[in-house]
GROMACS .gro file of N, CA and C in nm:
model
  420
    1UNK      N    1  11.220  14.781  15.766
    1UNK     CA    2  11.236  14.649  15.707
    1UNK      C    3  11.161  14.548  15.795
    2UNK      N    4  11.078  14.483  15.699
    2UNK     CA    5  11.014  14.364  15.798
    2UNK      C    6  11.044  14.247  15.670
    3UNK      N    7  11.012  14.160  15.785
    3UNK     CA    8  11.020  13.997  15.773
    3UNK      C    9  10.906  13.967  15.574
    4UNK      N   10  10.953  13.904  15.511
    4UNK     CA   11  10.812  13.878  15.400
    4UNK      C   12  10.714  13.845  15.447
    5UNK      N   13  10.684  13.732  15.565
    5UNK     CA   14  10.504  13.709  15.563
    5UNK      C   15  10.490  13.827  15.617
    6UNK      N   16  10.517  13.934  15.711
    6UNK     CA   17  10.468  14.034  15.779
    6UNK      C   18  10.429  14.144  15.676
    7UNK      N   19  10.536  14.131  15.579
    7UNK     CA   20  10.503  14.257  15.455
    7UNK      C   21  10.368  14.183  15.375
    8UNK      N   22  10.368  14.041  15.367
    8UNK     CA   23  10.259  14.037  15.259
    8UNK      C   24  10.106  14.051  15.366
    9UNK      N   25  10.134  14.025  15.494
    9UNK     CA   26   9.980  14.055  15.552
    9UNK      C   27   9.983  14.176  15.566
   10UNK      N   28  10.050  14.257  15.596
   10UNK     CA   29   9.997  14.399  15.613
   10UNK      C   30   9.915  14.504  15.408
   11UNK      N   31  10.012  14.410  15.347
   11UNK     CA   32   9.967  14.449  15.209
   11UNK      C   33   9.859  14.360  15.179
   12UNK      N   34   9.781  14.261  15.247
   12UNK     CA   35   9.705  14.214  15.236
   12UNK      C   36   9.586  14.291  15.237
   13UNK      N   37   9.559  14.383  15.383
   13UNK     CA   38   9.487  14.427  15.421
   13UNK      C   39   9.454  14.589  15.330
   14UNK      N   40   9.534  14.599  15.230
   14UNK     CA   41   9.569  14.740  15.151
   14UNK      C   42   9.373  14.719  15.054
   15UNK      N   43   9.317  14.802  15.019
   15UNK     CA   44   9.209  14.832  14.929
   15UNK      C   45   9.279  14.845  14.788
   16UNK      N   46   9.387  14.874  14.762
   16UNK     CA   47   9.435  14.889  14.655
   16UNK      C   48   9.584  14.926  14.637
   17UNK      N   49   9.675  14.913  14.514
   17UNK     CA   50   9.782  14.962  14.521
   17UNK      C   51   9.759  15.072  14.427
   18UNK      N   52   9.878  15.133  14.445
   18UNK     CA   53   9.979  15.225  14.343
   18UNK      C   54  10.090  15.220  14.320
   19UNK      N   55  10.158  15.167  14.220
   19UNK     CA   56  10.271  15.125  14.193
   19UNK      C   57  10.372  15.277  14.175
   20UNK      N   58  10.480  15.244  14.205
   20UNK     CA   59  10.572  15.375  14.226
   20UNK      C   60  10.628  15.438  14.102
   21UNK      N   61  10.552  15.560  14.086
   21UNK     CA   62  10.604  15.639  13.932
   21UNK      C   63  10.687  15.632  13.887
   22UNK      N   64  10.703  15.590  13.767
   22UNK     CA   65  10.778  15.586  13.651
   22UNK      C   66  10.886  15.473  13.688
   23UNK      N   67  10.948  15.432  13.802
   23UNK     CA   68  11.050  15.310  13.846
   23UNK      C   69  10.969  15.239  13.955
   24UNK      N   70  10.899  15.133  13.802
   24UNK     CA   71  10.824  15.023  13.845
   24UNK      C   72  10.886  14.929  13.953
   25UNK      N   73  10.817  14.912  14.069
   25UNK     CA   74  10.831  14.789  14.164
   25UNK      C   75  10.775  14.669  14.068
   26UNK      N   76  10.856  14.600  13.990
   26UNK     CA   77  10.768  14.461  13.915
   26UNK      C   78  10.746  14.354  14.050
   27UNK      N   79  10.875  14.408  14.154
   27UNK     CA   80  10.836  14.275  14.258
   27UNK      C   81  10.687  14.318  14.325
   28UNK      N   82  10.657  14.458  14.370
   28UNK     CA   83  10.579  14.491  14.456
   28UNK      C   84  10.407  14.480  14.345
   29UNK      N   85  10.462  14.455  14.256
   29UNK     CA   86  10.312  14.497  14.141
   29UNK      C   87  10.259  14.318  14.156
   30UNK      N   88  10.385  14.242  14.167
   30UNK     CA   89  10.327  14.056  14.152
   30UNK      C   90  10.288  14.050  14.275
   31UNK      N   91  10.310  14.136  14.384
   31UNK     CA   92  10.307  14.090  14.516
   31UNK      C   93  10.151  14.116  14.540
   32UNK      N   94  10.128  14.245  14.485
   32UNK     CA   95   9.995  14.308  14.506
   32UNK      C   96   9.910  14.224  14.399
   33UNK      N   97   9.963  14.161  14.277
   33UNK     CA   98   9.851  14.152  14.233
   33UNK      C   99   9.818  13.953  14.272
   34UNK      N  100   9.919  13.894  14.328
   34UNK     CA  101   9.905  13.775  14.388
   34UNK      C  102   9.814  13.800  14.514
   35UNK      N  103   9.840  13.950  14.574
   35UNK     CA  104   9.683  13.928  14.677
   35UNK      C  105   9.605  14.015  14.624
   36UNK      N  106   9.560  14.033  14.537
   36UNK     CA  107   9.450  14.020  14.421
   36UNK      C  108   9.397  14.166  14.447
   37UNK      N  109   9.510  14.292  14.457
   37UNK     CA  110   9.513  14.406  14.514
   37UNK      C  111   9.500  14.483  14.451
   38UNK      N  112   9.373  14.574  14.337
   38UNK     CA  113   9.413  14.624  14.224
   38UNK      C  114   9.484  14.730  14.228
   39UNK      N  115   9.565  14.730  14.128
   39UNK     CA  116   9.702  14.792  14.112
   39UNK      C  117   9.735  14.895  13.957
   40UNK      N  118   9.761  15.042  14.004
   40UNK     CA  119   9.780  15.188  13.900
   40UNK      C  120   9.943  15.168  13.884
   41UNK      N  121   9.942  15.135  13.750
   41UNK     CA  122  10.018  15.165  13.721
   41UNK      C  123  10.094  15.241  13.646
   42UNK      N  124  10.194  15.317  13.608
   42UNK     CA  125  10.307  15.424  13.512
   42UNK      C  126  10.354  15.396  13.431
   43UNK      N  127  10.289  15.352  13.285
   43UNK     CA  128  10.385  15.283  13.188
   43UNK      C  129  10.505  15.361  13.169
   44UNK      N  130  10.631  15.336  13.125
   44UNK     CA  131  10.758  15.430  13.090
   44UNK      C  132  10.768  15.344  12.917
   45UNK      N  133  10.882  15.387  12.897
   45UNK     CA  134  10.952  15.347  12.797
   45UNK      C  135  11.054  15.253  12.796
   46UNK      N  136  11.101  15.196  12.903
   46UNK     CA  137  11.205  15.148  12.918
   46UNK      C  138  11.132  15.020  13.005
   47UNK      N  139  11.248  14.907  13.006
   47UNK     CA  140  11.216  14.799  13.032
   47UNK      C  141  11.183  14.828  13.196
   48UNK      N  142  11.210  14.887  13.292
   48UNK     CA  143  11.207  14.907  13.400
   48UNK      C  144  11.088  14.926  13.430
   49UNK      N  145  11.023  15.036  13.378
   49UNK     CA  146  10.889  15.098  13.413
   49UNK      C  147  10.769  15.037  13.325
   50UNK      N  148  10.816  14.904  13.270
   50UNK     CA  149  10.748  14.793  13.173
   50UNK      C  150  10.682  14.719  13.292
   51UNK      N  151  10.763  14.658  13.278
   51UNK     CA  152  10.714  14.524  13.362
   51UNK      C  153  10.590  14.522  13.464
   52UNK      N  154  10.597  14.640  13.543
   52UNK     CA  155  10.454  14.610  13.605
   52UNK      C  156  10.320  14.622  13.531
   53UNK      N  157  10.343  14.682  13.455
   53UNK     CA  158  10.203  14.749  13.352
   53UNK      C  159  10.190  14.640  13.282
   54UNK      N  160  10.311  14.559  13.238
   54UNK     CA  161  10.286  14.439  13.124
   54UNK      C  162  10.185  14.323  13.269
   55UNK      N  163  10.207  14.336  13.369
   55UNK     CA  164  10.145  14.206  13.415
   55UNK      C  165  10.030  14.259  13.538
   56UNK      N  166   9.968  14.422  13.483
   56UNK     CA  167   9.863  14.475  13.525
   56UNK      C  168   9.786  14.427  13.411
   57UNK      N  169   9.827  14.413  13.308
   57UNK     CA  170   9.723  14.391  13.168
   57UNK      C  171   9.733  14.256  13.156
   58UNK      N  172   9.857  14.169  13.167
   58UNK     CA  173   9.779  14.046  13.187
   58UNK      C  174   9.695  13.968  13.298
   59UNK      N  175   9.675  14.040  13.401
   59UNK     CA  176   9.623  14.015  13.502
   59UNK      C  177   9.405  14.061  13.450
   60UNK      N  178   9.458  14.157  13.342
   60UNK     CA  179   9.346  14.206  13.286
   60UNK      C  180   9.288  14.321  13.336
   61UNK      N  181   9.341  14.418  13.393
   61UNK     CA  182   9.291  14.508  13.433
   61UNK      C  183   9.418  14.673  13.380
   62UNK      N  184   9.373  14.636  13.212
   62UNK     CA  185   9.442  14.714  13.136
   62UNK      C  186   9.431  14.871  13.140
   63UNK      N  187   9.272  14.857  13.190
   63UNK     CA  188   9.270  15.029  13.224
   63UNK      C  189   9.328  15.101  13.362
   64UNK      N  190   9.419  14.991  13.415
   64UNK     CA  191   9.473  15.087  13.548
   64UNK      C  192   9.606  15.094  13.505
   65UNK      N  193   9.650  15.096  13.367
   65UNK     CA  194   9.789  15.130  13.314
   65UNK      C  195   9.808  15.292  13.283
   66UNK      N  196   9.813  15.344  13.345
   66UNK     CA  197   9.859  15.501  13.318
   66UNK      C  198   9.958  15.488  13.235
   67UNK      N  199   9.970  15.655  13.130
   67UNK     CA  200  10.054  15.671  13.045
   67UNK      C  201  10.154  15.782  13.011
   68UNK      N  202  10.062  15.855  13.131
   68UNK     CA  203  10.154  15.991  13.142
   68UNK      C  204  10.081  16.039  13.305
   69UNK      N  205  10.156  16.181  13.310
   69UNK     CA  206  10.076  16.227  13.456
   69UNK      C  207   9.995  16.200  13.499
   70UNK      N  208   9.897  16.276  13.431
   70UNK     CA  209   9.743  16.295  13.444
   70UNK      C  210   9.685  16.210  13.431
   71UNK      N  211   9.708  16.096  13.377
   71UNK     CA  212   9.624  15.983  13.338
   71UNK      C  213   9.665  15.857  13.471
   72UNK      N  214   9.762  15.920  13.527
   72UNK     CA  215   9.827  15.831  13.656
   72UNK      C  216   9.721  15.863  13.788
   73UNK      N  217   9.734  16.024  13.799
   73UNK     CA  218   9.700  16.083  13.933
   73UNK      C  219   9.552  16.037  13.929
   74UNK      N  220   9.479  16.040  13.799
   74UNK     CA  221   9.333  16.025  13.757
   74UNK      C  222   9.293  15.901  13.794
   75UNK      N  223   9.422  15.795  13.749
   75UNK     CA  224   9.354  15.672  13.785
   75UNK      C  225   9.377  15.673  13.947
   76UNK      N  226   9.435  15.689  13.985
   76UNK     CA  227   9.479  15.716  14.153
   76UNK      C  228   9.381  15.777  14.212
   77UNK      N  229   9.341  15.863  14.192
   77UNK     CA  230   9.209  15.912  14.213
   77UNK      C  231   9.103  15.868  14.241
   78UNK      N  232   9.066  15.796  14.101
   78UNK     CA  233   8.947  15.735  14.090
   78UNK      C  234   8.935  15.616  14.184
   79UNK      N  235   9.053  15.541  14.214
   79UNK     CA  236   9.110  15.417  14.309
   79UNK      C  237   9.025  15.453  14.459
   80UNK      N  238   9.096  15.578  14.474
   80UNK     CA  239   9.040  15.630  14.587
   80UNK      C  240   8.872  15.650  14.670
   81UNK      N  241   8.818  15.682  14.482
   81UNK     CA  242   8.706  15.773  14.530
   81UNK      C  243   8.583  15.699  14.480
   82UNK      N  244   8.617  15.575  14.322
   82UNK     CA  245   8.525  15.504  14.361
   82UNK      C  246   8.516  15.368  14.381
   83UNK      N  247   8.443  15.314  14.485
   83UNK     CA  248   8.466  15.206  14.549
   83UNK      C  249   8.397  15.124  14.471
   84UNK      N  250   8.299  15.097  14.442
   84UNK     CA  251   8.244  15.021  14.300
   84UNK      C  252   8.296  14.988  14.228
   85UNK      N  253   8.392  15.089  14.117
   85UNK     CA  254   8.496  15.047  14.029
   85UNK      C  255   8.590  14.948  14.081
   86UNK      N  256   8.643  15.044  14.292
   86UNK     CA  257   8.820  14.962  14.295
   86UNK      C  258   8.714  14.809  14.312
   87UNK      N  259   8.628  14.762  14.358
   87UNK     CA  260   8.556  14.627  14.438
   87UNK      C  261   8.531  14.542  14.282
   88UNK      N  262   8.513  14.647  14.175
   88UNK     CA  263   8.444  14.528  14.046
   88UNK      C  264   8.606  14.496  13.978
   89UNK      N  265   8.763  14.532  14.002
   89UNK     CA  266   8.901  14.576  13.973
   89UNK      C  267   8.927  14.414  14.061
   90UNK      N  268   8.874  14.418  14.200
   90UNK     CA  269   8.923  14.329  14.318
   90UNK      C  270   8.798  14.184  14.260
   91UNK      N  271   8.735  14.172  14.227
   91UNK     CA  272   8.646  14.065  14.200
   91UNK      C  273   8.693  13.975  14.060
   92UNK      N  274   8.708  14.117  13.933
   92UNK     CA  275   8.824  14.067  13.864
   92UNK      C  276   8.930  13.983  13.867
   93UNK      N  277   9.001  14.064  13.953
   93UNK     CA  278   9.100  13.968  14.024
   93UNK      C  279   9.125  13.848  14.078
   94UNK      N  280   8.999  13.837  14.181
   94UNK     CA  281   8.989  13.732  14.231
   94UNK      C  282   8.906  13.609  14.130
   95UNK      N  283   8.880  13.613  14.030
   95UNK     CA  284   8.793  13.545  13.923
   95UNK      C  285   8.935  13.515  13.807
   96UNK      N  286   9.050  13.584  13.830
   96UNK     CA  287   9.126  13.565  13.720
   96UNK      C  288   9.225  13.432  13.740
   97UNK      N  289   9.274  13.368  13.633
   97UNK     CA  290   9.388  13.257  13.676
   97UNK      C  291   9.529  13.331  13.615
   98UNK      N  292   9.552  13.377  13.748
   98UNK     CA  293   9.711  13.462  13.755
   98UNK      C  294   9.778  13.321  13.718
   99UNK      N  295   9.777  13.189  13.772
   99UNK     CA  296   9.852  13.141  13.750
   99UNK      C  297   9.884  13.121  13.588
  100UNK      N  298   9.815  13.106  13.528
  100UNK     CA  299   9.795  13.070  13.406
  100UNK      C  300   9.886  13.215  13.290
  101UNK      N  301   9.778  13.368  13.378
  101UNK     CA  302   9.834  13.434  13.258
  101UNK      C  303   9.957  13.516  13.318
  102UNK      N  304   9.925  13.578  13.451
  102UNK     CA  305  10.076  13.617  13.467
  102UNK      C  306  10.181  13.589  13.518
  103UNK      N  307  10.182  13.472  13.613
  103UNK     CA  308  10.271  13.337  13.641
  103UNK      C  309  10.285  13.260  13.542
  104UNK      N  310  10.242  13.215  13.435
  104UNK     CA  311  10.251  13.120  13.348
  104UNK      C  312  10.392  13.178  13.322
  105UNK      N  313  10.390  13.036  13.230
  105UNK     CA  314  10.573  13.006  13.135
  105UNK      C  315  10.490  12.986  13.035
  106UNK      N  316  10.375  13.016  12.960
  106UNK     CA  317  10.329  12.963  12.845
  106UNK      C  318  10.454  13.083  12.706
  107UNK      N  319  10.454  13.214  12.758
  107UNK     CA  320  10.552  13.288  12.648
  107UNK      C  321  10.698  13.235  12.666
  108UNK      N  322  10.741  13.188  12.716
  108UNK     CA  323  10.843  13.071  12.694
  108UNK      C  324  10.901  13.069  12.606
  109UNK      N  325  10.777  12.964  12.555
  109UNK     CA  326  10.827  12.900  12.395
  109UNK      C  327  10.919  13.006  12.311
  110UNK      N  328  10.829  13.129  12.291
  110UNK     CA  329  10.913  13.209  12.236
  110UNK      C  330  10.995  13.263  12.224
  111UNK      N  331  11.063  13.279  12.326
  111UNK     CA  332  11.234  13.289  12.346
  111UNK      C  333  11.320  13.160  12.308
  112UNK      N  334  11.250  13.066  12.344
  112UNK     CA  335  11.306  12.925  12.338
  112UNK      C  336  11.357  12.909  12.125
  113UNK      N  337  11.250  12.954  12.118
  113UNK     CA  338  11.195  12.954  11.972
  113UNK      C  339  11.349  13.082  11.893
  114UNK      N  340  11.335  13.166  11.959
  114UNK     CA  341  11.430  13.274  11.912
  114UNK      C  342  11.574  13.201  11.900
  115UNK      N  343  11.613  13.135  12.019
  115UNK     CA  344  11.752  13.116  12.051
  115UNK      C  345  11.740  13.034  11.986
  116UNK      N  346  11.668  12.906  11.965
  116UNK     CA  347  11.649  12.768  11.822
  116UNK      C  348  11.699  12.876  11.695
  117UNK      N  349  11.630  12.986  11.669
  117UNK     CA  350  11.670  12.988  11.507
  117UNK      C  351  11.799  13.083  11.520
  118UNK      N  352  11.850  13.158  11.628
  118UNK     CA  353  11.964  13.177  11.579
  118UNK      C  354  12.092  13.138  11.612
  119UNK      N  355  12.091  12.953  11.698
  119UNK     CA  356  12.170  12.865  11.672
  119UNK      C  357  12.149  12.818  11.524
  120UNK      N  358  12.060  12.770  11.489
  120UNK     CA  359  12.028  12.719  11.346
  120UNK      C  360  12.063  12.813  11.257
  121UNK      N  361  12.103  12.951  11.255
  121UNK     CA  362  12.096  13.053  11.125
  121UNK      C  363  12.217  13.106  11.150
  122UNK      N  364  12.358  13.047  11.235
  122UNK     CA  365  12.450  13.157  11.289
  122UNK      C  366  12.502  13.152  11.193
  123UNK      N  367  12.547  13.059  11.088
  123UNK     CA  368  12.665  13.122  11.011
  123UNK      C  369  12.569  13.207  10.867
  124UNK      N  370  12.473  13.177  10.839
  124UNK     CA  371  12.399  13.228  10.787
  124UNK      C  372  12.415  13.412  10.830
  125UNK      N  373  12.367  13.391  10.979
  125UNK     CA  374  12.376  13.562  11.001
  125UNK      C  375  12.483  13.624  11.056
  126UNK      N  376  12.610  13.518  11.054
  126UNK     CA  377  12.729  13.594  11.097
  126UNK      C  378  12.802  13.644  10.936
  127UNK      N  379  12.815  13.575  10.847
  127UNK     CA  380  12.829  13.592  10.718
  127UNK      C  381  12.759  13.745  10.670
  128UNK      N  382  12.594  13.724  10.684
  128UNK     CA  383  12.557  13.867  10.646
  128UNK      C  384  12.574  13.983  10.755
  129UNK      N  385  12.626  13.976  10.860
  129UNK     CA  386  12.622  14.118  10.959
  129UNK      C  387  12.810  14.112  10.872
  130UNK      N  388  12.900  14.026  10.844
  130UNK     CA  389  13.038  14.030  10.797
  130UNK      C  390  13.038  14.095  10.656
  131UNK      N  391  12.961  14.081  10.597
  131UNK     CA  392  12.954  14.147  10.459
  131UNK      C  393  12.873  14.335  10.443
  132UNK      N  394  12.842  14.348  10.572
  132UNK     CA  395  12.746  14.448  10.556
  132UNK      C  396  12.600  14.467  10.564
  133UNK      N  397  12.519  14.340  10.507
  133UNK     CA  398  12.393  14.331  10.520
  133UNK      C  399  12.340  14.331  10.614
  134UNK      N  400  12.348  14.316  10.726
  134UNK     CA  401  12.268  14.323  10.855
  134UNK      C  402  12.369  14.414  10.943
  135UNK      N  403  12.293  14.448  11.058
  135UNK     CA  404  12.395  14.527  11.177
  135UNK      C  405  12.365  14.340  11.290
  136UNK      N  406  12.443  14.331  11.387
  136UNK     CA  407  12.472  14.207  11.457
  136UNK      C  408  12.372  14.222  11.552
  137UNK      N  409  12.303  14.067  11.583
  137UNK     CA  410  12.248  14.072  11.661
  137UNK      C  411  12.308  14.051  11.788
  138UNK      N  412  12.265  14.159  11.865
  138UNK     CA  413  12.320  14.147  12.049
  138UNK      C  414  12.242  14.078  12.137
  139UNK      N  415  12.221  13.973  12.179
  139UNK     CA  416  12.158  13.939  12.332
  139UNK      C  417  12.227  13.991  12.450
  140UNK      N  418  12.165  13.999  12.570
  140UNK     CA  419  12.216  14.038  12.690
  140UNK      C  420  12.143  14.003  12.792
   0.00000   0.00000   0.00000
């Protein structure tokens, strides 16, 4: 265990990440890709092993989203072996406005937007999940 600035300079100095199979670090994937570190990631199925891959692709560097094994170790690989690719991955990076697409609050709205219509539609959709027509909607 070290201190945060000590963890983010030593990951400073990293050529690249690899995000940890299948139980995504989302903290360690913003960390790496805030120092503009390109980063392999493990898509899963589940919200867990989401999140880093969702903000490897908005960061724009959609082809280091692995999808299964082989397509993980391959990109890991290639990270390794060619330096051209990881340097044109890191230039990317450094040319992109993280703030904008994967720091932004611009998708916001749309949650904002969700919870607006189903204050506005509750008795509407408590009526139809009460009669049968719908199954209930759950937030959590």
């Amino acid at each position: 265990e070290v201190p945060y600035d000590v963890y983010m300079d030593l990951n400073y100095h990293l050529q690249f990440t690899v995000d940890s199979c299948y139980y995504s670090g989302g903290g360690a994937v913003s960390d790496a890709l805030h120092l503009r570190s390109p980063t392999i990631t493990w898509q899963g199925d589940a919200l867990y092993n989401r999140i880093g891959s969702a903000m490897v692709r908005q960061a724009g560097l959609g082809e280091c989203v692995a999808h299964d094994e082989a397509e993980y170790v391959a990109l890991a690989r290639r990270a390794i072996q060619d330096g051209p690719w990881r340097e044109n991955l890191r230039a990317r990076l450094e040319a992109a406005d993280l703030d904008r697409t994967v720091y932004g609050t611009g998708e916001a709205v749309h949650f904002a937007a969700a919870v607006d219509y189903l204050i506005e539609n509750h008795e509407r959709l408590r009526a139809e999940t009460a009669a049968g027509i719908r199954e209930p909607i759950r937030i959590h």
